[in-house]
Tab-separated table of C-alpha atoms in Angstrom:
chain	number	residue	atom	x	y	z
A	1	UNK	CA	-7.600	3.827	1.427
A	2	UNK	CA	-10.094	1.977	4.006
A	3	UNK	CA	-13.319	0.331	2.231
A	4	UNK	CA	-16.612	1.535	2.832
A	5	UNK	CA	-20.351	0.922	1.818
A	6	UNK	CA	-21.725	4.864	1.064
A	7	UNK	CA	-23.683	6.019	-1.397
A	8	UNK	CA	-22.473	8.647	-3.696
A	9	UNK	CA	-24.415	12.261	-3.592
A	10	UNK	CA	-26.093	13.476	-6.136
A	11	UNK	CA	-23.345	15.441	-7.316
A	12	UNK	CA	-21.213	12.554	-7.447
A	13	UNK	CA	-23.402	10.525	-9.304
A	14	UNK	CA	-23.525	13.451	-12.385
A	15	UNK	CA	-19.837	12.862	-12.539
A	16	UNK	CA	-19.859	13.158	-16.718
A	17	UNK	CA	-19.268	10.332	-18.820
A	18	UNK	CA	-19.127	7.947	-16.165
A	19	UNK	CA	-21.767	6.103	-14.206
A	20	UNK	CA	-21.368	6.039	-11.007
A	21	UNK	CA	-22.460	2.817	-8.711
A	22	UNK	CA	-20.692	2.590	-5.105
A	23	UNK	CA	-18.501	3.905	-2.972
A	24	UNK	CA	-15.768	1.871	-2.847
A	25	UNK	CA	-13.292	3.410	-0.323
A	26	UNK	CA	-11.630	6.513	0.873
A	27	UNK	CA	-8.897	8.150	2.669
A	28	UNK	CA	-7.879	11.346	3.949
A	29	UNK	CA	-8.437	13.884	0.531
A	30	UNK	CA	-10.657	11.788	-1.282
A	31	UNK	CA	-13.217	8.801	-1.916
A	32	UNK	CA	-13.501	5.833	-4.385
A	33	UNK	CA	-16.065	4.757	-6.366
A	34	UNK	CA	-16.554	2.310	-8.842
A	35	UNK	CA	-18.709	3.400	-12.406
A	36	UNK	CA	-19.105	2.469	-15.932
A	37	UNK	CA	-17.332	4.892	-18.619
A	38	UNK	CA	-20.036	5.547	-20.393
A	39	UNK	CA	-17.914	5.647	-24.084
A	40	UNK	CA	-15.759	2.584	-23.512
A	41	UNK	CA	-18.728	0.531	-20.926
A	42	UNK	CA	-15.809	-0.324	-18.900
A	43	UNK	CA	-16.409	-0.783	-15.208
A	44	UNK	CA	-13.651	1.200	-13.354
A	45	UNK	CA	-12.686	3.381	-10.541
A	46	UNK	CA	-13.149	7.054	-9.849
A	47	UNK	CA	-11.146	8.642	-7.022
A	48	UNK	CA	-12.677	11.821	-6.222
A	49	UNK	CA	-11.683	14.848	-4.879
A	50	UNK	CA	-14.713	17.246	-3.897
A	51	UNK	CA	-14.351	21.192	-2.660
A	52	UNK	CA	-16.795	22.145	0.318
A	53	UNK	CA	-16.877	25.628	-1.348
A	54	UNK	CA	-16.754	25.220	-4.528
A	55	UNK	CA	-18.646	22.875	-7.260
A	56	UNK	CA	-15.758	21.984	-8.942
A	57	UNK	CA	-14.202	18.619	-8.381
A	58	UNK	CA	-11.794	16.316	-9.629
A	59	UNK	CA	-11.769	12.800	-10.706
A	60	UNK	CA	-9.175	10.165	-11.869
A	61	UNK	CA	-10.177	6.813	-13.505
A	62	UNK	CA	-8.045	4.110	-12.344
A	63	UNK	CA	-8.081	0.687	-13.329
A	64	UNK	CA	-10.927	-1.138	-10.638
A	65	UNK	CA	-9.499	-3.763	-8.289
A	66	UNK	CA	-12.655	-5.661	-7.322
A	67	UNK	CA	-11.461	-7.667	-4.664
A	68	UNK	CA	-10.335	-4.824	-2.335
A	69	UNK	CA	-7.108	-4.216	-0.684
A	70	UNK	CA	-4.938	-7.035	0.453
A	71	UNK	CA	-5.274	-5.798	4.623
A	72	UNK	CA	-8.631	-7.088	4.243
A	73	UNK	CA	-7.500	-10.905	3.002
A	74	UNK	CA	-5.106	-10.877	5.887
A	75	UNK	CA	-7.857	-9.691	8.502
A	76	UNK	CA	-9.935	-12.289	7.081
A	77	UNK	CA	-6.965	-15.108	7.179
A	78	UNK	CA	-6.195	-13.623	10.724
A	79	UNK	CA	-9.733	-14.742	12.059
A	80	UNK	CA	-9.023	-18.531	11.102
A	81	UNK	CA	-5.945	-18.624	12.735
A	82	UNK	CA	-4.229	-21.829	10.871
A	83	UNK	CA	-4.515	-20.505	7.365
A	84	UNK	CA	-2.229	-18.847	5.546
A	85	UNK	CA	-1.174	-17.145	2.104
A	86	UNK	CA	0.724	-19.613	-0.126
A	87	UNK	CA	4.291	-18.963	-0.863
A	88	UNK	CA	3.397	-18.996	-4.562
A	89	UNK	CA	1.145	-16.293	-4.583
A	90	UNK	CA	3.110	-13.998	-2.221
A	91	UNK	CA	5.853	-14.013	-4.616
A	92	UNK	CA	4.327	-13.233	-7.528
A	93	UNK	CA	2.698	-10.287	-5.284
A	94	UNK	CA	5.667	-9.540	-4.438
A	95	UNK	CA	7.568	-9.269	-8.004
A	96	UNK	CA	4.236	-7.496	-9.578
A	97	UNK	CA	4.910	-4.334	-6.145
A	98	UNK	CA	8.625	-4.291	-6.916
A	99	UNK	CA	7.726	-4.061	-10.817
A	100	UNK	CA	5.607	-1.363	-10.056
A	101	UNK	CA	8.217	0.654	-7.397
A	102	UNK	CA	10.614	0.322	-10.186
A	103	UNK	CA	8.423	2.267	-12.581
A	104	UNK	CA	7.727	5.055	-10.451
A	105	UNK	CA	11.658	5.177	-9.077
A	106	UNK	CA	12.185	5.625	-12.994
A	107	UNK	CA	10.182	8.559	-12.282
A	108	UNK	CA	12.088	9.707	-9.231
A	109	UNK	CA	8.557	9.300	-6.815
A	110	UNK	CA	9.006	7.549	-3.974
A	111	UNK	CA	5.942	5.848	-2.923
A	112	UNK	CA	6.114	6.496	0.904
A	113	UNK	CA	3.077	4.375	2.773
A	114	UNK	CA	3.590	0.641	1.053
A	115	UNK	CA	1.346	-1.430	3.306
A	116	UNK	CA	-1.423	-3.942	2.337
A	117	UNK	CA	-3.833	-1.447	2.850
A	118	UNK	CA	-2.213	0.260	-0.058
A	119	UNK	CA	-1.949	-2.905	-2.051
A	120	UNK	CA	-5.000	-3.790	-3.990
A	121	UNK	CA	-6.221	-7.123	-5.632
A	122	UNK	CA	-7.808	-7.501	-9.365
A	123	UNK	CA	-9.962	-10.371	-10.032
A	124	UNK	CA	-7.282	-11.901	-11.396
A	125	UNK	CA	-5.721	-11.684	-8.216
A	126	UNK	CA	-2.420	-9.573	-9.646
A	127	UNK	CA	-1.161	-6.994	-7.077
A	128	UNK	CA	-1.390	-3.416	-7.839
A	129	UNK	CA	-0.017	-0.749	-5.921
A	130	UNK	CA	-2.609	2.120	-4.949
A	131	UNK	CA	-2.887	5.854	-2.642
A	132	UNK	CA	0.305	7.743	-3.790
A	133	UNK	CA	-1.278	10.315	-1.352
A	134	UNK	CA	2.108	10.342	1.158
A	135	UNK	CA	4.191	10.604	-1.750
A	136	UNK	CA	7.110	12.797	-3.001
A	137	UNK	CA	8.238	13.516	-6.317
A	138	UNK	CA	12.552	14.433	-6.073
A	139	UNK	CA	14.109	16.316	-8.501
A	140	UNK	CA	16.411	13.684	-9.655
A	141	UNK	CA	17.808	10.229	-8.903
A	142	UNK	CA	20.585	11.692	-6.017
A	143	UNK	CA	18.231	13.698	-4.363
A	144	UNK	CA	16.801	12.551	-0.634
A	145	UNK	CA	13.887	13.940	1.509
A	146	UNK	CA	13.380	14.646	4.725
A	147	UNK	CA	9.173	15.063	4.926
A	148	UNK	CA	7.545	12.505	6.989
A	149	UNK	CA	4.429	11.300	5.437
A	150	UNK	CA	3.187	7.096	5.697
A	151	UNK	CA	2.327	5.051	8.178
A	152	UNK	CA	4.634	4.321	11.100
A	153	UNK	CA	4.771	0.696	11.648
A	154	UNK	CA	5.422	0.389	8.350
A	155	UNK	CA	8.534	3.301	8.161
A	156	UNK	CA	11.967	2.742	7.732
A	157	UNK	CA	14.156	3.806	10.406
A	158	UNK	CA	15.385	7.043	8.547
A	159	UNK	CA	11.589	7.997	7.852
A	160	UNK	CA	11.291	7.567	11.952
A	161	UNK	CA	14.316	9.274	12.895
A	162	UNK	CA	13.497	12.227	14.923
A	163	UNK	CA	16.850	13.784	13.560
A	164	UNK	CA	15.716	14.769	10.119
A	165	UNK	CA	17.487	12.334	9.134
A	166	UNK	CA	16.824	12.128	5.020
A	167	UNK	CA	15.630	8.941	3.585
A	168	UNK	CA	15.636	8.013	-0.815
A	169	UNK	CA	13.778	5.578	-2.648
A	170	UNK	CA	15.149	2.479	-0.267
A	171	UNK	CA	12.441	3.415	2.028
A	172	UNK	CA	9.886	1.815	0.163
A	173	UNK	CA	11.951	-1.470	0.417
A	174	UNK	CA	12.140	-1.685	3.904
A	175	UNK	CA	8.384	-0.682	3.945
A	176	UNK	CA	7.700	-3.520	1.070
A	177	UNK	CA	9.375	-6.045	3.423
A	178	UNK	CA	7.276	-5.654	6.377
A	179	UNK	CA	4.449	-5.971	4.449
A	180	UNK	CA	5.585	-8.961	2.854
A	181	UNK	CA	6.938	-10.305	6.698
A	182	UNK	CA	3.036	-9.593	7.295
A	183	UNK	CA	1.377	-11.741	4.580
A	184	UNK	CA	3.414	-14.068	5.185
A	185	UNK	CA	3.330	-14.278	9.183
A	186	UNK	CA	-0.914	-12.454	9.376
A	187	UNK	CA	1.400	-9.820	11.921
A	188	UNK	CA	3.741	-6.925	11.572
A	189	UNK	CA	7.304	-8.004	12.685
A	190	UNK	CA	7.288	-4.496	14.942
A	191	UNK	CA	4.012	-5.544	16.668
A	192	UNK	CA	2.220	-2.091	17.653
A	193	UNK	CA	5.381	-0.505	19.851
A	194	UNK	CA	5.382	3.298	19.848
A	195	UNK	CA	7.504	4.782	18.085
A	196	UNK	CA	10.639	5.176	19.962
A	197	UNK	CA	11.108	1.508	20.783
A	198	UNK	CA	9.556	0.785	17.375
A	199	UNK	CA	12.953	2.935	16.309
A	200	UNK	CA	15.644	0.900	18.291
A	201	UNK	CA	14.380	-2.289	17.193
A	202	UNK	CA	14.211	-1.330	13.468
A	203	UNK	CA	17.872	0.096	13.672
A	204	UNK	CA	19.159	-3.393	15.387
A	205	UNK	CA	20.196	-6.254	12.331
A	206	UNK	CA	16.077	-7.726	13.047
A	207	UNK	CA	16.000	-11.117	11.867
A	208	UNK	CA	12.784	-12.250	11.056
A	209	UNK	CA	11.007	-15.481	11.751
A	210	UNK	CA	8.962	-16.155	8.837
A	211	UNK	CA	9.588	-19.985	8.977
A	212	UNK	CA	8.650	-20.056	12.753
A	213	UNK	CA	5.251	-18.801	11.861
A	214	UNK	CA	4.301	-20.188	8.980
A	215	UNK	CA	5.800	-23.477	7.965
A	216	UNK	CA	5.037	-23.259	4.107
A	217	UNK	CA	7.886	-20.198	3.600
A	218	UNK	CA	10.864	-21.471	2.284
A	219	UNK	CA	13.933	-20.298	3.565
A	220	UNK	CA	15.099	-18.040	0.088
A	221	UNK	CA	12.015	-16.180	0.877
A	222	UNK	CA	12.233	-15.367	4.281
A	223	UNK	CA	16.057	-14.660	3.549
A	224	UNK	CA	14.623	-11.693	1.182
A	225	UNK	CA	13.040	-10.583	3.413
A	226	UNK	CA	15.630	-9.883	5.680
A	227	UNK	CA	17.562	-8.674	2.905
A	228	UNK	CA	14.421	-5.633	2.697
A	229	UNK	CA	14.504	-4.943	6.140
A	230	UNK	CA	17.910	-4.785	7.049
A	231	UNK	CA	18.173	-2.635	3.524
């Protein structure tokens, strides 16, 4: 969900029991804003999903992460070249995404679009994962899909496969590894190839080069990483 400045409508702002302030963000079904519950005086976010041709609507409060999505820290980081996330705080990124991917595998939904974009940062800086709009639901634990949905520098090589080849909850691993490759490197490990040669490289054993990038990742890390995208 990319950030924005808008103002909310009018008939956004008489969302009941909420205040609404800004617009926050949005994607491809919906926008986010932040607002004050107006029982509990909590600040939080709103995603919203409007009907041209209808009045009716529908919102979901979610928890507010005031500091925005994590691709925005890396385009930031990317702009002064020599800086870099600490190992420290990728990791406990890291833990708090694969925390949260455990949950919703409990659930049997696969997330399908990890990226930063889709990571998001409280004030307290803890990672929380965010737009479940790409994904799916299974019936059960066993059961693998075949719709493509996510973004594709960031798929695995079964979500890419022009085969129909079916893909299970493992997909969000690989995914979850290129992001961290990215936060730790400020680049994808893929670069911006199209998506057949993006496909052969992904399907090769890709070692990454974390340490050649950024001196201050230790070599477990950048093993794990591996580990996720060789998964």
């Amino acid at each position: 969900m990319s950030e924005s400045k808008k103002q909310p409508t009018q008939r956004e702002k008489k969302i009941s029991n909420y205040i609404v302030v800004q617009h926050v963000g949005h994607g491809g079904f919906s926008d986010a804003y932040s607002a004050i519950d107006k029982q509990t005086e909590e600040i939080v976010c709103l995603k919203y999903r409007g009907c041209i041709q209808s009045t009716k609507s529908k919102v979901i409060e979610f928890e507010l992460c005031q500091l925005g999505s994590l691709n925005h820290f890396i385009s930031q980081l990317q702009n002064h070249r020599k800086l870099y996330f600490t190992e420290d705080i990728i990791v406990d990124w890291m833990i708090e995404i694969l925390l949260a991917l455990q949950y919703i595998k409990q659930k049997n939904i696969i997330h399908g679009d990890i990226k930063p974009a889709n990571i998001f940062l409280t004030k307290d800086l803890h990672a929380k994962l965010g737009d479940f709009g790409s994904s799916i639901q299974l019936k059960n634990s066993s059961e693998k899909a075949k719709k493509r949905k996510g973004t594709e520098q960031y798929m695995s090589p079964e979500m890419l496969n022009e085969k129909g080849r079916k893909y299970d909850f493992k997909t969000d691993i690989w995914s979850l590894g290129v992001t961290i490759y990215e936060l730790c490197n400020l680049e994808r490990p893929f670069g911006e190839k199209d998506k057949s040669e993006q496909n052969k490289d992904k399907s090769k054993q890709h070692k990454t080069k974390s340490e050649q990038r950024n001196n201050i990742i230790n070599k477990p890390l950048s093993e794990r990483i591996s580990l996720y995208v060789n998964i």
